[in-house]
Amino acid sequence: MAQVCHNAKAKRFFFVVSKSLIFLAFVVFFFVIAFASVVYLHLNRNSISDVLSEYNSEEDDIFWAKEILNGGYILHFRHAERDKWIDVQMYDALESDVHENGADDSRYAENDYFSEAVCLNDRGKIQAKAIGEHLTNINLPIGSVVSSVSCRARQTAVLAFGGYDSLHRILVHKGPYNETKKQRVASLVDFYNDLPVSKGSNTVISAHNGVVHCDMFENYCDNPSLEEGGFYVISRKPDGLYLEHEFHNYNRFNKVFYDR
């Protein structure tokens, strides 16, 4: 009888231990799967983010490409392609400050020894002309055109937008100048707020990638950056400037208008 009781207790003990081990194994398995999932998501976060962003961006591209056909916005273009030179800031300072952007009618960079450092290359000239032809075909309403004093920005304005109304040192990127971010942002906000913007047309800025800064805007923006030929859509509201959309490269805008 004692032996039977002992065996029954042993079986119950074995049963309880077995259930506990199975439960523990399940818990360990669950945490391993969860941990592996977290690691996978972390390692692939950029790819996942890119897919989601691409979907959202395409929808936004379509909306804003059609919206700016109504006019009333500031379109900040980065110039077309140039060759990358070391210390380009120094060459830009020659044109914008030392030579006063050809004030003596002889020292525009395109006519000077450092033209290859600051002007469009052959591909950039073709790119700017092609942008201009597409904009004409799309019938984008363009009013005033203002440009950085830099050669590549001026050339882009002439080839893509048919010329420019005025040139401004404030539209040169931050590289050549000794200034604080606060000073630069304040000057840019004042400049953008003073630009003429007509209800039925867009004001175009031909400038650089390193001009626009998030601190200029009242809404959230996350590290804006353009390829050569890309542009920002900026609006003016009673409480300030808003960065509405980024066409990272020109084709992001252009392809909206061509179906097949």
Coordinates of C-alpha atoms in Angstrom, one line a residue:
M1 CA 0.0 0.0 0.0
A2 CA 2.8 2.4 0.9
Q3 CA 4.5 1.5 -2.3
V4 CA 1.3 2.3 -4.3
C5 CA 1.0 5.7 -2.6
H6 CA 4.7 6.4 -3.3
N7 CA 4.2 5.6 -6.9
A8 CA 1.1 7.8 -7.2
K9 CA 2.9 10.8 -5.6
A10 CA 5.9 10.2 -7.9
K11 CA 3.5 10.2 -11.0
R12 CA 1.8 13.4 -9.8
F13 CA 5.2 15.0 -9.2
F14 CA 6.4 13.9 -12.6
F15 CA 3.2 15.3 -14.2
V16 CA 3.5 18.6 -12.5
V17 CA 7.2 18.9 -13.4
S18 CA 6.4 18.0 -17.0
K19 CA 3.7 20.6 -17.3
S20 CA 6.0 23.2 -15.7
L21 CA 8.8 22.3 -18.1
I22 CA 6.4 22.5 -21.1
F23 CA 5.1 25.8 -20.0
L24 CA 8.7 27.1 -19.4
A25 CA 9.7 25.9 -22.8
F26 CA 6.7 27.7 -24.3
V27 CA 7.6 30.9 -22.5
V28 CA 11.3 30.6 -23.7
F29 CA 10.2 29.9 -27.2
F30 CA 7.8 32.9 -27.2
F31 CA 10.6 35.2 -26.0
V32 CA 13.1 33.8 -28.5
I33 CA 10.6 34.5 -31.3
A34 CA 9.8 37.9 -29.9
F35 CA 13.5 38.8 -29.5
A36 CA 14.3 37.5 -33.0
S37 CA 11.4 39.6 -34.4
V38 CA 12.6 42.7 -32.7
V39 CA 16.2 42.1 -34.0
Y40 CA 14.8 41.6 -37.5
L41 CA 12.8 44.8 -37.4
H42 CA 15.7 46.7 -36.0
L43 CA 18.1 45.4 -38.7
N44 CA 15.6 46.0 -41.5
R45 CA 14.1 49.3 -40.1
N46 CA 15.5 51.4 -42.9
S47 CA 14.1 49.1 -45.6
I48 CA 10.7 48.9 -44.0
S49 CA 10.7 52.7 -43.5
D50 CA 11.7 53.2 -47.1
V51 CA 8.8 51.1 -48.3
L52 CA 6.3 52.9 -46.2
S53 CA 7.8 56.3 -47.0
E54 CA 7.8 55.5 -50.7
Y55 CA 4.1 54.7 -50.6
N56 CA 3.3 57.9 -48.7
S57 CA 5.7 60.0 -50.8
E58 CA 4.1 58.9 -54.1
E59 CA 0.7 59.9 -52.8
D60 CA 2.0 63.2 -51.6
D61 CA 4.0 63.7 -54.9
I62 CA 0.7 63.4 -56.9
F63 CA -1.1 65.8 -54.7
W64 CA 1.5 68.5 -54.5
A65 CA 2.5 68.2 -58.2
K66 CA -1.1 69.1 -59.1
E67 CA -1.6 71.6 -56.3
I68 CA 1.3 73.9 -57.4
L69 CA -0.4 74.2 -60.8
N70 CA -2.7 76.5 -59.0
G71 CA 0.1 78.8 -58.1
G72 CA 0.7 80.7 -54.9
Y73 CA 3.8 78.9 -53.7
I74 CA 7.5 79.4 -53.4
L75 CA 9.4 76.7 -55.2
H76 CA 13.0 76.4 -54.0
F77 CA 15.0 74.5 -56.7
R78 CA 18.5 73.1 -56.2
H79 CA 20.6 73.9 -59.3
A80 CA 21.2 71.3 -61.9
E81 CA 24.3 69.1 -62.0
R82 CA 27.8 70.3 -61.5
D83 CA 31.2 68.7 -61.1
K84 CA 32.2 68.2 -57.5
W85 CA 35.3 70.2 -56.6
I86 CA 37.2 70.2 -53.3
D87 CA 36.7 73.5 -51.4
V88 CA 33.9 74.7 -53.6
Q89 CA 32.9 77.2 -50.9
M90 CA 36.2 79.1 -51.5
Y91 CA 35.4 79.4 -55.2
D92 CA 31.8 80.5 -54.5
A93 CA 33.2 83.2 -52.3
L94 CA 35.3 84.5 -55.2
E95 CA 32.3 84.9 -57.3
S96 CA 29.8 86.2 -54.7
D97 CA 32.1 88.5 -52.8
V98 CA 35.6 89.1 -54.1
H99 CA 34.5 89.6 -57.7
E100 CA 31.1 90.9 -56.7
N101 CA 29.4 88.6 -59.2
G102 CA 30.8 90.3 -62.3
A103 CA 30.0 93.9 -61.2
D104 CA 32.8 95.0 -63.6
D105 CA 31.2 93.1 -66.5
S106 CA 34.1 90.8 -66.8
R107 CA 34.4 88.5 -63.8
Y108 CA 31.3 86.3 -63.9
A109 CA 32.6 82.8 -63.0
E110 CA 31.6 81.3 -66.4
N111 CA 34.1 83.7 -68.0
D112 CA 36.9 83.1 -65.5
Y113 CA 39.5 80.5 -64.6
F114 CA 37.5 78.7 -62.0
S115 CA 34.4 78.2 -64.1
E116 CA 34.5 74.4 -63.8
A117 CA 34.5 74.6 -60.0
V118 CA 31.2 76.6 -59.7
C119 CA 29.2 76.4 -62.9
L120 CA 27.1 73.6 -64.4
N121 CA 28.9 70.8 -66.2
D122 CA 27.7 69.7 -69.7
R123 CA 25.2 67.3 -68.2
G124 CA 23.8 69.9 -65.9
K125 CA 23.2 72.3 -68.8
I126 CA 21.3 69.5 -70.6
Q127 CA 19.4 68.7 -67.4
A128 CA 18.4 72.3 -66.9
K129 CA 17.2 72.7 -70.5
A130 CA 15.2 69.5 -70.2
I131 CA 13.6 70.6 -67.0
G132 CA 12.6 73.9 -68.7
E133 CA 11.1 72.0 -71.6
H134 CA 9.0 69.8 -69.3
L135 CA 7.8 72.7 -67.2
T136 CA 6.6 74.4 -70.4
N137 CA 4.8 71.2 -71.5
I138 CA 3.3 70.8 -68.0
N139 CA 2.3 74.5 -68.0
L140 CA 3.5 75.2 -64.5
P141 CA 2.7 78.8 -63.7
I142 CA 5.9 80.7 -62.9
G143 CA 6.0 84.4 -61.8
S144 CA 9.1 85.9 -60.3
V145 CA 12.4 84.0 -60.5
V146 CA 15.1 84.9 -58.1
S147 CA 18.5 83.3 -58.0
S148 CA 21.7 82.8 -55.9
V149 CA 24.6 84.8 -57.3
S150 CA 26.4 81.5 -57.9
C151 CA 27.1 80.6 -61.5
R152 CA 25.4 77.2 -61.4
A153 CA 22.2 78.7 -59.9
R154 CA 22.1 81.5 -62.4
Q155 CA 22.7 79.1 -65.3
T156 CA 19.9 76.9 -64.0
A157 CA 17.5 79.9 -63.8
V158 CA 18.3 80.9 -67.4
L159 CA 18.1 77.4 -68.9
A160 CA 15.2 76.0 -66.9
F161 CA 13.1 79.1 -66.1
G162 CA 13.9 81.5 -68.9
G163 CA 16.0 83.9 -66.8
Y164 CA 15.9 85.6 -63.4
D165 CA 14.6 88.9 -62.0
S166 CA 17.2 89.4 -59.3
L167 CA 20.3 87.9 -57.7
H168 CA 20.8 87.5 -53.9
R169 CA 23.8 86.6 -51.8
I170 CA 21.5 85.3 -49.1
L171 CA 20.6 82.4 -51.4
V172 CA 24.2 81.2 -51.5
H173 CA 24.7 78.1 -49.4
K174 CA 26.1 78.5 -45.9
G175 CA 29.6 77.3 -46.7
P176 CA 31.4 80.5 -47.7
Y177 CA 30.3 82.6 -44.7
N178 CA 31.2 83.2 -41.1
E179 CA 27.7 83.4 -39.5
T180 CA 25.7 81.6 -36.9
K181 CA 22.7 79.4 -37.7
K182 CA 20.5 81.8 -35.9
Q183 CA 21.6 84.8 -38.0
R184 CA 21.3 82.9 -41.2
V185 CA 17.9 81.5 -40.5
A186 CA 16.5 84.9 -39.4
S187 CA 17.8 86.5 -42.6
L188 CA 16.4 83.7 -44.8
V189 CA 13.0 83.9 -43.1
D190 CA 12.8 87.7 -43.7
F191 CA 13.9 87.1 -47.3
Y192 CA 11.3 84.4 -48.0
N193 CA 8.6 86.5 -46.4
D194 CA 9.4 89.5 -48.5
L195 CA 9.3 87.6 -51.9
P196 CA 6.5 88.6 -54.3
V197 CA 4.1 85.6 -54.6
S198 CA 1.1 85.9 -56.8
K199 CA -2.1 83.9 -56.3
G200 CA -2.1 82.4 -59.8
S201 CA 1.7 81.8 -60.2
N202 CA 4.6 80.4 -58.3
T203 CA 7.8 82.3 -57.3
V204 CA 10.8 80.2 -58.2
I205 CA 14.1 80.3 -56.3
S206 CA 17.2 78.9 -58.1
A207 CA 19.7 78.2 -55.4
H208 CA 21.4 75.4 -53.4
N209 CA 20.8 72.4 -51.2
G210 CA 22.5 74.0 -48.1
V211 CA 20.1 77.0 -47.9
V212 CA 16.8 75.7 -46.5
H213 CA 16.9 74.8 -42.8
C214 CA 14.1 73.3 -40.6
D215 CA 14.3 76.2 -38.2
M216 CA 12.8 78.4 -40.9
F217 CA 9.4 76.7 -40.8
E218 CA 6.5 76.5 -38.4
N219 CA 5.7 72.9 -39.2
Y220 CA 7.7 69.8 -38.5
C221 CA 10.4 68.9 -41.0
D222 CA 13.0 66.2 -41.0
N223 CA 16.4 66.9 -42.4
P224 CA 15.4 68.2 -45.8
S225 CA 17.8 67.4 -48.7
L226 CA 17.6 67.6 -52.5
E227 CA 19.4 66.0 -55.4
E228 CA 20.5 68.4 -58.1
G229 CA 17.3 69.5 -59.9
G230 CA 15.0 68.7 -57.0
F231 CA 12.9 71.3 -55.2
Y232 CA 10.8 72.2 -52.2
V233 CA 7.3 73.5 -52.1
I234 CA 7.0 76.3 -49.5
S235 CA 3.9 78.2 -48.5
R236 CA 3.4 81.4 -46.6
K237 CA 0.7 81.6 -43.9
P238 CA -0.2 84.3 -41.4
D239 CA 2.0 82.6 -38.7
G240 CA 5.0 81.9 -40.9
L241 CA 6.6 79.7 -43.5
Y242 CA 5.6 76.1 -44.0
L243 CA 7.7 73.4 -45.8
E244 CA 4.8 71.6 -47.6
H245 CA 6.6 69.0 -49.7
E246 CA 10.0 67.9 -51.0
F247 CA 10.5 66.6 -54.5
H248 CA 13.8 65.0 -53.8
N249 CA 14.7 64.9 -57.5
Y250 CA 13.0 66.5 -60.4
N251 CA 11.6 63.3 -61.8
R252 CA 9.5 62.8 -58.6
F253 CA 7.5 65.8 -59.8
N254 CA 7.8 65.2 -63.5
K255 CA 6.5 61.6 -63.7
V256 CA 3.1 62.6 -62.2
F257 CA 2.1 64.1 -65.5
Y258 CA 3.0 61.2 -67.8
D259 CA 0.7 58.2 -67.8
R260 CA 0.8 55.0 -69.9

